[in-house]
Amino acid sequence: MSHHTDQNARAARPGGAVCALVITSVAGFMAALDNLVVTTALPSIREDLGGGLHELEWTVSAYTLTFAVLLMFGAALGDRFGRRRLFLVGISIFTVASAAAALAPGIDSLIAARAVQGAGAAIMMPLTLTLLTAAVPAAKRGMAYGIWGAVNGLAIASGPLIGGSLTEHISWQWIFWLNVPLGIALLPLARLRLAESHGTGARLDIPGTLLASGGLFGIVYGLVRGPADGWTGRLVLTGLFAGGALLVGFVIYSTRAKNPMLPMRLFRSRAFSGINAASMLMFLGMFGSIFLLSQYMQGVLGYSPTEAGLRMLPWTGMPMLVAPIAGILADRIGGRPVVATGLFLQAAGLAYMASVVTVDVSYAAQLPGLIISGVGMALFFAPASHLVMSSVRASEQGIASGANNALREVGGALGIAVMASIFSAQGGYETGQSFVDGLRPALVTGAGVVALAGVAALIIPSRRRAEAAGNPAEQAPERVLETAAG
């Protein structure tokens, strides 16, 4: 253990903190962006490559599936073989797959490239937080997480804008070409400026990996395909039930295994359980809302993809302004009140938008809801990352990051599936009014789910209570660095 702590202490040199923040933020931006960047380009992709609705849906879900199911495995590989080394592997896979997607001659090859993209992102994404944590001094982590969270939040929320703008003004292939120069630039920077670090050094948990990956695949597959194939479809039900059974098996196995991939004892911590529940519910409400609102602005209000994205900037761009401040606030008063406030504000913003959407609503009427939601999202991202990483020991931060990201992805897939189902049941694409009839109850549902996330955040112990209890998991990252430095 001392070998790893020495490495982590060396990684936390002041000169490397800024470079580590830039490298990990750009890598996180690339991985998060590709969640929703394809949605506004689907008509152009269909025109060029052909394919029916089923194939077009898979250009989105192939990435989501591989990303979600391999996140914890990617984090485990980094802990075992070196986080910087696997980070470089993940960037390389993601970059090559992005080029392959841009050069895809047909819809099937595009889907395959998207699946490989997801695998690269699953290796790269959870390691961004562990590498950043190792490089930044404990006293400044709140601000660093704030900037990292702002960049990732902007990527998720602005995916439809960036995808639509590139498609409208250049071509849909540039959605993927955008990643190539970024990936090529990151590789030498990460190799030279990031220090290597490891986790516990335990052997890979192959049975746990298979159970978790198979379970998440079944659940996410069922959620993604449910709206299109029907919730009583044979493959949908098989995926949901088999996935659920495998996840139950994973939990049982992990409580008994000697070195499990995700130790179940972590969930005994109210901080770890609370922030993971809040993260999953927040992504459920946010993903589904953005997915439908971007279509509402284009299909009902008549904006182009670029115009719609610009009008959503008070929401999507707010993290860049507020999240660093949220990180500083979390350092001073603790992450729990900041996260809970952000979630309740976002719920209020979604509820407000549900109350004003009509076929001809003015932008001025929408603006308060967009601003409130944007501030709420910004207050969530930075402290949430801080709470995840500070709720476990330093040697377990990789797997904690992987688990949190996996739950976020599952929440996002669930959000699109649930809110699309509510939308389809209450409305449709036939007319502007029918779209609004479906959108309104979907947004109300999203607001309720995000409010529930706020309740989950209140489960997290306050900073004073955690310090009074002397919780070793929450104090471990700072203590490890201080011990190594001493």
Tab-separated table of C-alpha atoms in Angstrom:
chain	number	residue	atom	x	y	z
A	1	MET	CA	0.000	0.000	0.000
A	2	SER	CA	2.881	2.377	0.742
A	3	HIS	CA	4.135	1.935	-2.836
A	4	HIS	CA	0.819	3.177	-4.201
A	5	THR	CA	0.527	6.041	-1.750
A	6	ASP	CA	4.034	7.207	-2.653
A	7	GLN	CA	2.977	7.289	-6.287
A	8	ASN	CA	-0.182	9.185	-5.453
A	9	ALA	CA	1.770	11.699	-3.410
A	10	ARG	CA	4.193	12.294	-6.276
A	11	ALA	CA	1.221	12.679	-8.632
A	12	ALA	CA	-0.129	15.484	-6.457
A	13	ARG	CA	2.731	17.846	-7.303
A	14	PRO	CA	1.468	21.448	-7.748
A	15	GLY	CA	2.915	21.860	-11.246
A	16	GLY	CA	0.949	18.948	-12.600
A	17	ALA	CA	-2.458	19.920	-11.230
A	18	VAL	CA	-3.417	22.340	-14.021
A	19	CYS	CA	-2.243	19.990	-16.769
A	20	ALA	CA	-4.079	17.081	-15.160
A	21	LEU	CA	-7.255	19.179	-14.966
A	22	VAL	CA	-7.044	20.113	-18.655
A	23	ILE	CA	-6.259	16.564	-19.805
A	24	THR	CA	-8.950	14.853	-17.742
A	25	SER	CA	-11.576	17.509	-18.512
A	26	VAL	CA	-11.037	17.242	-22.279
A	27	ALA	CA	-11.113	13.442	-22.116
A	28	GLY	CA	-14.283	13.522	-20.042
A	29	PHE	CA	-15.819	16.023	-22.472
A	30	MET	CA	-15.174	13.685	-25.413
A	31	ALA	CA	-16.714	10.680	-23.689
A	32	ALA	CA	-19.726	12.565	-22.315
A	33	LEU	CA	-20.380	14.437	-25.562
A	34	ASP	CA	-20.903	11.268	-27.582
A	35	ASN	CA	-23.895	10.243	-25.462
A	36	LEU	CA	-26.329	12.587	-27.240
A	37	VAL	CA	-24.276	14.180	-30.034
A	38	VAL	CA	-25.738	11.852	-32.690
A	39	THR	CA	-29.410	12.560	-31.992
A	40	THR	CA	-29.769	15.683	-34.141
A	41	ALA	CA	-27.760	14.124	-37.009
A	42	LEU	CA	-29.920	11.017	-37.473
A	43	PRO	CA	-31.902	12.336	-40.479
A	44	SER	CA	-28.659	13.143	-42.349
A	45	ILE	CA	-27.121	9.789	-41.430
A	46	ARG	CA	-30.183	7.992	-42.734
A	47	GLU	CA	-30.057	9.969	-45.985
A	48	ASP	CA	-26.382	9.047	-46.552
A	49	LEU	CA	-26.175	5.495	-45.215
A	50	GLY	CA	-29.762	4.263	-45.372
A	51	GLY	CA	-31.259	2.040	-42.695
A	52	GLY	CA	-34.579	2.039	-40.916
A	53	LEU	CA	-35.620	3.423	-37.560
A	54	HIS	CA	-34.281	0.334	-35.760
A	55	GLU	CA	-30.755	0.796	-37.185
A	56	LEU	CA	-30.765	4.525	-36.485
A	57	GLU	CA	-31.690	3.934	-32.834
A	58	TRP	CA	-28.724	1.597	-32.537
A	59	THR	CA	-26.333	4.359	-33.597
A	60	VAL	CA	-27.220	5.933	-30.233
A	61	SER	CA	-27.761	2.861	-28.056
A	62	ALA	CA	-24.676	0.897	-29.208
A	63	TYR	CA	-22.506	3.545	-27.556
A	64	THR	CA	-24.660	3.744	-24.426
A	65	LEU	CA	-24.678	-0.024	-23.957
A	66	THR	CA	-20.938	-0.662	-24.204
A	67	PHE	CA	-20.185	2.493	-22.202
A	68	ALA	CA	-22.477	1.520	-19.339
A	69	VAL	CA	-21.625	-2.169	-19.080
A	70	LEU	CA	-17.817	-1.821	-19.259
A	71	LEU	CA	-17.313	1.196	-16.966
A	72	MET	CA	-16.572	-0.750	-13.791
A	73	PHE	CA	-14.364	-3.189	-15.700
A	74	GLY	CA	-12.416	-0.278	-17.191
A	75	ALA	CA	-11.880	1.183	-13.728
A	76	ALA	CA	-10.740	-2.224	-12.404
A	77	LEU	CA	-8.240	-2.581	-15.260
A	78	GLY	CA	-6.800	0.825	-14.401
A	79	ASP	CA	-6.466	-0.033	-10.724
A	80	ARG	CA	-4.723	-3.313	-11.561
A	81	PHE	CA	-2.402	-2.382	-14.446
A	82	GLY	CA	-1.923	1.365	-13.969
A	83	ARG	CA	-4.395	4.171	-14.322
A	84	ARG	CA	-2.337	6.313	-16.690
A	85	ARG	CA	-1.489	3.305	-18.862
A	86	LEU	CA	-5.132	2.273	-19.251
A	87	PHE	CA	-6.176	5.910	-19.683
A	88	LEU	CA	-3.884	6.052	-22.725
A	89	VAL	CA	-5.344	2.772	-24.010
A	90	GLY	CA	-8.879	4.120	-23.625
A	91	ILE	CA	-8.060	7.365	-25.481
A	92	SER	CA	-6.428	5.382	-28.289
A	93	ILE	CA	-9.422	3.065	-28.731
A	94	PHE	CA	-11.875	5.977	-28.603
A	95	THR	CA	-9.906	8.025	-31.153
A	96	VAL	CA	-9.481	5.181	-33.656
A	97	ALA	CA	-13.152	4.216	-33.324
A	98	SER	CA	-14.176	7.855	-33.906
A	99	ALA	CA	-12.234	7.895	-37.178
A	100	ALA	CA	-13.818	4.573	-38.149
A	101	ALA	CA	-17.286	6.012	-37.479
A	102	ALA	CA	-16.546	9.046	-39.656
A	103	LEU	CA	-15.360	6.776	-42.481
A	104	ALA	CA	-18.189	4.226	-42.091
A	105	PRO	CA	-19.457	3.136	-45.548
A	106	GLY	CA	-22.752	1.787	-44.198
A	107	ILE	CA	-25.077	1.852	-41.215
A	108	ASP	CA	-23.867	-1.510	-39.832
A	109	SER	CA	-20.232	-0.432	-39.791
A	110	LEU	CA	-21.241	2.834	-38.103
A	111	ILE	CA	-23.051	0.905	-35.353
A	112	ALA	CA	-19.991	-1.325	-34.856
A	113	ALA	CA	-17.695	1.703	-34.618
A	114	ARG	CA	-20.033	3.303	-32.076
A	115	ALA	CA	-19.865	0.162	-29.926
A	116	VAL	CA	-16.048	0.265	-29.956
A	117	GLN	CA	-16.206	3.984	-29.133
A	118	GLY	CA	-18.242	3.116	-26.054
A	119	ALA	CA	-15.651	0.547	-24.970
A	120	GLY	CA	-12.856	3.128	-25.230
A	121	ALA	CA	-14.916	5.677	-23.307
A	122	ALA	CA	-15.652	3.106	-20.591
A	123	ILE	CA	-11.923	2.633	-19.992
A	124	MET	CA	-11.092	6.333	-20.223
A	125	MET	CA	-13.948	8.001	-18.331
A	126	PRO	CA	-13.702	6.519	-14.790
A	127	LEU	CA	-9.944	7.057	-14.745
A	128	THR	CA	-10.280	10.805	-15.354
A	129	LEU	CA	-11.445	11.364	-11.783
A	130	THR	CA	-8.858	9.108	-10.138
A	131	LEU	CA	-5.996	10.704	-12.091
A	132	LEU	CA	-7.322	14.182	-11.283
A	133	THR	CA	-7.673	13.326	-7.586
A	134	ALA	CA	-4.072	12.082	-7.456
A	135	ALA	CA	-2.732	15.221	-9.161
A	136	VAL	CA	-4.590	17.929	-7.195
A	137	PRO	CA	-3.827	18.813	-3.551
A	138	ALA	CA	-6.653	17.933	-1.184
A	139	ALA	CA	-7.438	21.566	-0.329
A	140	LYS	CA	-8.100	22.456	-3.981
A	141	ARG	CA	-10.027	19.401	-5.102
A	142	GLY	CA	-13.427	21.052	-4.762
A	143	MET	CA	-12.545	23.713	-7.319
A	144	ALA	CA	-10.902	21.129	-9.607
A	145	TYR	CA	-13.958	18.871	-9.458
A	146	GLY	CA	-16.074	21.955	-10.147
A	147	ILE	CA	-14.277	22.700	-13.404
A	148	TRP	CA	-14.229	19.007	-14.393
A	149	GLY	CA	-17.944	18.747	-13.624
A	150	ALA	CA	-18.705	21.929	-15.563
A	151	VAL	CA	-16.990	20.622	-18.675
A	152	ASN	CA	-18.730	17.236	-18.453
A	153	GLY	CA	-22.116	18.801	-17.777
A	154	LEU	CA	-21.673	21.109	-20.742
A	155	ALA	CA	-20.776	18.138	-22.959
A	156	ILE	CA	-23.872	16.155	-21.990
A	157	ALA	CA	-26.249	19.074	-22.299
A	158	SER	CA	-24.768	20.561	-25.489
A	159	GLY	CA	-24.464	17.297	-27.408
A	160	PRO	CA	-27.549	17.998	-29.540
A	161	LEU	CA	-26.342	21.565	-30.239
A	162	ILE	CA	-22.857	20.529	-31.330
A	163	GLY	CA	-24.152	17.603	-33.365
A	164	GLY	CA	-26.814	19.711	-35.029
A	165	SER	CA	-24.447	22.596	-35.816
A	166	LEU	CA	-21.781	20.370	-37.356
A	167	THR	CA	-24.395	18.484	-39.369
A	168	GLU	CA	-26.102	21.657	-40.532
A	169	HIS	CA	-22.984	23.616	-41.511
A	170	ILE	CA	-20.437	20.902	-42.496
A	171	SER	CA	-21.490	17.232	-42.457
A	172	TRP	CA	-22.505	14.583	-39.923
A	173	GLN	CA	-19.093	12.893	-40.242
A	174	TRP	CA	-17.532	15.844	-38.393
A	175	ILE	CA	-19.373	14.771	-35.235
A	176	PHE	CA	-16.780	11.989	-35.095
A	177	TRP	CA	-13.831	13.728	-36.770
A	178	LEU	CA	-13.971	16.274	-33.927
A	179	ASN	CA	-12.662	13.623	-31.523
A	180	VAL	CA	-9.633	12.651	-33.610
A	181	PRO	CA	-7.381	15.739	-33.212
A	182	LEU	CA	-8.399	16.006	-29.540
A	183	GLY	CA	-7.455	12.380	-28.912
A	184	ILE	CA	-4.147	12.687	-30.791
A	185	ALA	CA	-3.258	15.806	-28.781
A	186	LEU	CA	-4.162	14.184	-25.447
A	187	LEU	CA	-1.977	11.082	-25.893
A	188	PRO	CA	1.482	12.708	-25.552
A	189	LEU	CA	0.208	15.176	-22.946
A	190	ALA	CA	-1.184	12.391	-20.760
A	191	ARG	CA	1.969	10.295	-21.190
A	192	LEU	CA	4.287	13.137	-20.199
A	193	ARG	CA	2.266	15.136	-17.678
A	194	LEU	CA	0.309	12.541	-15.685
A	195	ALA	CA	1.975	10.378	-13.050
A	196	GLU	CA	1.206	6.679	-12.882
A	197	SER	CA	-0.868	5.373	-9.973
A	198	HIS	CA	-2.507	2.086	-9.024
A	199	GLY	CA	-5.306	0.778	-6.845
A	200	THR	CA	-5.015	-2.128	-4.465
A	201	GLY	CA	-3.144	-4.324	-6.941
A	202	ALA	CA	-5.630	-7.151	-6.411
A	203	ARG	CA	-6.344	-9.658	-9.171
A	204	LEU	CA	-9.099	-8.897	-11.638
A	205	ASP	CA	-12.492	-10.150	-10.525
A	206	ILE	CA	-13.529	-12.104	-13.648
A	207	PRO	CA	-16.766	-13.668	-12.246
A	208	GLY	CA	-17.878	-10.307	-10.832
A	209	THR	CA	-17.046	-8.571	-14.111
A	210	LEU	CA	-19.101	-11.070	-16.122
A	211	LEU	CA	-22.073	-10.873	-13.748
A	212	ALA	CA	-22.083	-7.051	-13.586
A	213	SER	CA	-21.472	-6.545	-17.307
A	214	GLY	CA	-24.094	-9.126	-18.284
A	215	GLY	CA	-26.613	-7.702	-15.826
A	216	LEU	CA	-26.117	-4.107	-16.926
A	217	PHE	CA	-26.242	-5.141	-20.587
A	218	GLY	CA	-29.582	-6.874	-20.083
A	219	ILE	CA	-31.105	-3.980	-18.141
A	220	VAL	CA	-29.876	-1.241	-20.482
A	221	TYR	CA	-30.803	-3.266	-23.586
A	222	GLY	CA	-34.333	-3.714	-22.282
A	223	LEU	CA	-34.632	-0.021	-21.381
A	224	VAL	CA	-33.314	1.162	-24.743
A	225	ARG	CA	-35.449	-1.189	-26.810
A	226	GLY	CA	-38.605	-0.968	-24.687
A	227	PRO	CA	-40.156	2.125	-26.309
A	228	ALA	CA	-39.529	0.818	-29.840
A	229	ASP	CA	-40.290	-2.905	-29.439
A	230	GLY	CA	-42.920	-2.631	-26.697
A	231	TRP	CA	-42.408	-3.396	-23.027
A	232	THR	CA	-43.956	-6.846	-23.417
A	233	GLY	CA	-41.657	-7.839	-26.288
A	234	ARG	CA	-39.857	-11.132	-25.789
A	235	LEU	CA	-36.327	-9.745	-26.097
A	236	VAL	CA	-37.146	-6.722	-23.938
A	237	LEU	CA	-38.573	-8.853	-21.117
A	238	THR	CA	-35.716	-11.340	-21.427
A	239	GLY	CA	-33.166	-8.544	-21.157
A	240	LEU	CA	-34.836	-6.950	-18.144
A	241	PHE	CA	-35.435	-10.157	-16.186
A	242	ALA	CA	-32.135	-11.829	-17.074
A	243	GLY	CA	-30.261	-8.592	-16.381
A	244	GLY	CA	-31.986	-8.196	-13.040
A	245	ALA	CA	-31.198	-11.790	-12.086
A	246	LEU	CA	-27.527	-11.373	-13.006
A	247	LEU	CA	-27.281	-8.170	-10.962
A	248	VAL	CA	-28.803	-9.924	-7.958
A	249	GLY	CA	-26.227	-12.660	-8.469
A	250	PHE	CA	-23.510	-10.015	-8.654
A	251	VAL	CA	-24.599	-8.521	-5.322
A	252	ILE	CA	-24.677	-11.942	-3.632
A	253	TYR	CA	-21.312	-12.907	-5.108
A	254	SER	CA	-19.699	-9.578	-4.151
A	255	THR	CA	-20.729	-9.950	-0.506
A	256	ARG	CA	-18.820	-13.246	-0.319
A	257	ALA	CA	-15.852	-12.803	-2.673
A	258	LYS	CA	-12.411	-12.090	-1.254
A	259	ASN	CA	-11.506	-9.274	-3.664
A	260	PRO	CA	-14.732	-8.254	-5.434
A	261	MET	CA	-14.791	-5.720	-8.261
A	262	LEU	CA	-17.316	-3.602	-6.328
A	263	PRO	CA	-17.197	-4.277	-2.580
A	264	MET	CA	-20.754	-4.205	-1.259
A	265	ARG	CA	-19.472	-2.797	2.032
A	266	LEU	CA	-19.048	0.548	0.253
A	267	PHE	CA	-22.832	0.884	0.220
A	268	ARG	CA	-22.901	0.744	4.010
A	269	SER	CA	-21.582	4.300	3.821
A	270	ARG	CA	-24.494	6.748	3.722
A	271	ALA	CA	-22.311	9.127	1.732
A	272	PHE	CA	-21.556	6.567	-1.001
A	273	SER	CA	-25.118	5.219	-1.181
A	274	GLY	CA	-26.725	8.662	-1.088
A	275	ILE	CA	-24.613	10.278	-3.804
A	276	ASN	CA	-24.930	7.276	-6.128
A	277	ALA	CA	-28.724	7.190	-5.759
A	278	ALA	CA	-28.884	10.942	-6.342
A	279	SER	CA	-26.629	10.700	-9.412
A	280	MET	CA	-28.673	7.958	-11.060
A	281	LEU	CA	-31.980	9.753	-10.452
A	282	MET	CA	-30.610	13.111	-11.576
A	283	PHE	CA	-29.376	11.679	-14.895
A	284	LEU	CA	-32.708	9.921	-15.340
A	285	GLY	CA	-34.597	13.203	-15.159
A	286	MET	CA	-32.025	15.315	-17.034
A	287	PHE	CA	-31.299	12.994	-19.999
A	288	GLY	CA	-34.954	12.406	-20.748
A	289	SER	CA	-35.772	16.128	-20.512
A	290	ILE	CA	-32.956	17.259	-22.821
A	291	PHE	CA	-33.791	14.475	-25.289
A	292	LEU	CA	-37.387	15.706	-25.615
A	293	LEU	CA	-36.856	19.466	-25.240
A	294	SER	CA	-34.277	19.605	-28.045
A	295	GLN	CA	-36.835	17.946	-30.335
A	296	TYR	CA	-39.588	20.280	-29.080
A	297	MET	CA	-37.608	23.382	-29.973
A	298	GLN	CA	-36.926	22.072	-33.475
A	299	GLY	CA	-40.084	20.151	-34.338
A	300	VAL	CA	-42.709	22.352	-32.658
A	301	LEU	CA	-41.198	25.828	-32.336
A	302	GLY	CA	-39.459	25.595	-35.722
A	303	TYR	CA	-35.877	26.386	-34.741
A	304	SER	CA	-32.940	24.915	-36.636
A	305	PRO	CA	-30.607	22.624	-34.643
A	306	THR	CA	-28.178	25.510	-34.136
A	307	GLU	CA	-30.911	27.976	-33.145
A	308	ALA	CA	-32.373	25.475	-30.681
A	309	GLY	CA	-28.987	24.859	-29.118
A	310	LEU	CA	-28.293	28.569	-28.732
A	311	ARG	CA	-31.643	29.111	-27.027
A	312	MET	CA	-30.843	26.327	-24.560
A	313	LEU	CA	-27.534	27.956	-23.572
A	314	PRO	CA	-28.964	29.497	-20.355
A	315	TRP	CA	-29.425	25.880	-19.266
A	316	THR	CA	-26.580	24.053	-20.980
A	317	GLY	CA	-23.973	26.786	-20.622
A	318	MET	CA	-24.639	27.610	-16.984
A	319	PRO	CA	-22.294	24.899	-15.610
A	320	MET	CA	-19.307	26.719	-17.119
A	321	LEU	CA	-20.142	29.772	-15.008
A	322	VAL	CA	-21.544	28.312	-11.800
A	323	ALA	CA	-19.868	24.914	-11.307
A	324	PRO	CA	-16.430	26.268	-10.285
A	325	ILE	CA	-18.181	28.457	-7.689
A	326	ALA	CA	-20.129	25.396	-6.556
A	327	GLY	CA	-16.852	23.538	-6.067
A	328	ILE	CA	-15.486	26.334	-3.867
A	329	LEU	CA	-18.732	26.379	-1.862
A	330	ALA	CA	-18.460	22.617	-1.366
A	331	ASP	CA	-14.940	23.060	0.014
A	332	ARG	CA	-16.234	25.592	2.549
A	333	ILE	CA	-19.614	24.248	3.667
A	334	GLY	CA	-19.561	20.646	2.429
A	335	GLY	CA	-21.000	19.036	-0.687
A	336	ARG	CA	-24.320	17.847	0.743
A	337	PRO	CA	-26.165	21.199	0.948
A	338	VAL	CA	-24.832	22.330	-2.445
A	339	VAL	CA	-25.855	19.101	-4.204
A	340	ALA	CA	-29.306	19.014	-2.597
A	341	THR	CA	-29.946	22.684	-3.437
A	342	GLY	CA	-28.910	22.101	-7.051
A	343	LEU	CA	-31.208	19.110	-7.450
A	344	PHE	CA	-34.232	20.893	-5.997
A	345	LEU	CA	-33.553	23.912	-8.240
A	346	GLN	CA	-33.356	21.708	-11.331
A	347	ALA	CA	-36.601	20.006	-10.344
A	348	ALA	CA	-38.231	23.428	-9.979
A	349	GLY	CA	-36.923	24.490	-13.377
A	350	LEU	CA	-38.317	21.388	-15.100
A	351	ALA	CA	-41.669	21.821	-13.359
A	352	TYR	CA	-41.786	25.455	-14.499
A	353	MET	CA	-41.069	24.458	-18.113
A	354	ALA	CA	-43.806	21.836	-17.946
A	355	SER	CA	-46.225	24.586	-16.929
A	356	VAL	CA	-45.417	26.939	-19.823
A	357	VAL	CA	-44.835	24.683	-22.870
A	358	THR	CA	-47.323	25.341	-25.677
A	359	VAL	CA	-47.149	25.172	-29.462
A	360	ASP	CA	-46.256	28.883	-29.665
A	361	VAL	CA	-44.691	29.792	-26.314
A	362	SER	CA	-42.329	32.772	-26.419
A	363	TYR	CA	-38.668	32.370	-25.573
A	364	ALA	CA	-39.014	34.951	-22.796
A	365	ALA	CA	-41.564	32.702	-21.076
A	366	GLN	CA	-39.180	29.727	-21.225
A	367	LEU	CA	-36.117	31.643	-20.022
A	368	PRO	CA	-36.715	31.484	-16.224
A	369	GLY	CA	-37.056	27.699	-16.320
A	370	LEU	CA	-33.897	27.323	-18.428
A	371	ILE	CA	-31.876	29.527	-16.056
A	372	ILE	CA	-33.131	27.793	-12.898
A	373	SER	CA	-32.416	24.354	-14.386
A	374	GLY	CA	-28.965	25.472	-15.507
A	375	VAL	CA	-28.003	26.785	-12.074
A	376	GLY	CA	-29.322	23.590	-10.492
A	377	MET	CA	-27.359	21.346	-12.826
A	378	ALA	CA	-24.200	23.369	-12.218
A	379	LEU	CA	-24.566	23.129	-8.436
A	380	PHE	CA	-24.884	19.353	-8.728
A	381	PHE	CA	-21.950	18.345	-10.929
A	382	ALA	CA	-18.918	19.599	-9.022
A	383	PRO	CA	-19.830	18.636	-5.439
A	384	ALA	CA	-21.228	15.283	-6.619
A	385	SER	CA	-17.839	14.291	-8.014
A	386	HIS	CA	-16.191	15.451	-4.789
A	387	LEU	CA	-18.603	13.440	-2.643
A	388	VAL	CA	-18.066	10.262	-4.683
A	389	MET	CA	-14.286	10.448	-4.469
A	390	SER	CA	-14.180	11.418	-0.785
A	391	SER	CA	-16.592	8.686	0.321
A	392	VAL	CA	-14.075	5.847	-0.211
A	393	ARG	CA	-10.432	5.065	0.476
A	394	ALA	CA	-7.820	6.319	-2.001
A	395	SER	CA	-7.151	2.775	-3.240
A	396	GLU	CA	-10.865	2.336	-4.048
A	397	GLN	CA	-11.443	5.625	-5.865
A	398	GLY	CA	-11.119	4.033	-9.309
A	399	ILE	CA	-13.872	1.532	-8.716
A	400	ALA	CA	-16.042	4.148	-6.966
A	401	SER	CA	-15.732	6.408	-10.006
A	402	GLY	CA	-16.568	3.498	-12.324
A	403	ALA	CA	-19.622	2.525	-10.288
A	404	ASN	CA	-20.888	6.107	-10.155
A	405	ASN	CA	-20.458	6.599	-13.891
A	406	ALA	CA	-22.154	3.261	-14.630
A	407	LEU	CA	-25.149	4.235	-12.497
A	408	ARG	CA	-25.315	7.617	-14.249
A	409	GLU	CA	-25.346	5.922	-17.667
A	410	VAL	CA	-28.037	3.470	-16.575
A	411	GLY	CA	-30.012	6.431	-15.222
A	412	GLY	CA	-29.653	8.255	-18.536
A	413	ALA	CA	-30.808	5.242	-20.554
A	414	LEU	CA	-33.693	4.732	-18.145
A	415	GLY	CA	-34.631	8.426	-18.388
A	416	ILE	CA	-34.870	8.373	-22.183
A	417	ALA	CA	-36.826	5.103	-22.102
A	418	VAL	CA	-39.281	6.119	-19.369
A	419	MET	CA	-39.921	9.640	-20.611
A	420	ALA	CA	-40.201	8.501	-24.238
A	421	SER	CA	-42.804	5.956	-23.124
A	422	ILE	CA	-44.778	8.615	-21.228
A	423	PHE	CA	-44.504	10.916	-24.238
A	424	SER	CA	-45.754	8.198	-26.615
A	425	ALA	CA	-48.638	7.253	-24.319
A	426	GLN	CA	-49.902	10.828	-23.953
A	427	GLY	CA	-48.940	12.401	-27.303
A	428	GLY	CA	-46.848	11.950	-30.403
A	429	TYR	CA	-45.212	13.571	-33.435
A	430	GLU	CA	-48.407	14.032	-35.494
A	431	THR	CA	-48.969	17.711	-34.671
A	432	GLY	CA	-47.405	20.379	-32.500
A	433	GLN	CA	-50.230	20.054	-30.009
A	434	SER	CA	-49.862	16.294	-29.741
A	435	PHE	CA	-46.132	16.762	-29.079
A	436	VAL	CA	-46.899	19.239	-26.302
A	437	ASP	CA	-49.526	16.860	-24.881
A	438	GLY	CA	-46.824	14.196	-24.531
A	439	LEU	CA	-44.031	16.531	-23.464
A	440	ARG	CA	-45.829	18.091	-20.502
A	441	PRO	CA	-46.382	14.892	-18.425
A	442	ALA	CA	-42.888	13.695	-19.330
A	443	LEU	CA	-41.362	16.900	-17.924
A	444	VAL	CA	-43.511	16.625	-14.788
A	445	THR	CA	-42.143	13.094	-14.338
A	446	GLY	CA	-38.605	14.344	-14.861
A	447	ALA	CA	-39.123	17.065	-12.260
A	448	GLY	CA	-40.440	14.529	-9.745
A	449	VAL	CA	-37.507	12.181	-10.307
A	450	VAL	CA	-34.929	14.969	-9.872
A	451	ALA	CA	-36.715	16.100	-6.690
A	452	LEU	CA	-36.422	12.517	-5.435
A	453	ALA	CA	-32.694	12.755	-6.205
A	454	GLY	CA	-32.597	15.803	-3.922
A	455	VAL	CA	-34.159	13.736	-1.140
A	456	ALA	CA	-31.514	11.034	-1.694
A	457	ALA	CA	-28.786	13.676	-1.390
A	458	LEU	CA	-30.113	14.613	2.058
A	459	ILE	CA	-29.196	11.088	3.215
A	460	ILE	CA	-25.527	12.022	2.895
A	461	PRO	CA	-24.032	12.927	6.297
A	462	SER	CA	-23.179	16.585	6.782
A	463	ARG	CA	-19.506	17.530	6.931
A	464	ARG	CA	-19.644	18.196	10.692
A	465	ARG	CA	-21.215	14.819	11.387
A	466	ALA	CA	-18.705	13.005	9.184
A	467	GLU	CA	-15.785	14.762	10.859
A	468	ALA	CA	-17.196	14.117	14.338
A	469	ALA	CA	-17.581	10.438	13.505
A	470	GLY	CA	-14.068	10.309	12.110
A	471	ASN	CA	-15.260	8.299	9.119
A	472	PRO	CA	-12.067	6.702	7.727
A	473	ALA	CA	-13.525	6.286	4.266
A	474	GLU	CA	-14.333	9.956	3.917
A	475	GLN	CA	-11.034	11.119	5.400
A	476	ALA	CA	-8.857	8.542	3.640
A	477	PRO	CA	-7.774	10.385	0.459
A	478	GLU	CA	-6.456	13.377	2.355
A	479	ARG	CA	-4.946	11.236	5.100
A	480	VAL	CA	-3.130	9.006	2.639
A	481	LEU	CA	-1.540	11.987	0.899
A	482	GLU	CA	-0.575	13.610	4.200
A	483	THR	CA	0.964	10.361	5.458
A	484	ALA	CA	2.957	9.889	2.260
A	485	ALA	CA	4.135	13.488	2.301
A	486	GLY	CA	5.214	13.113	5.918
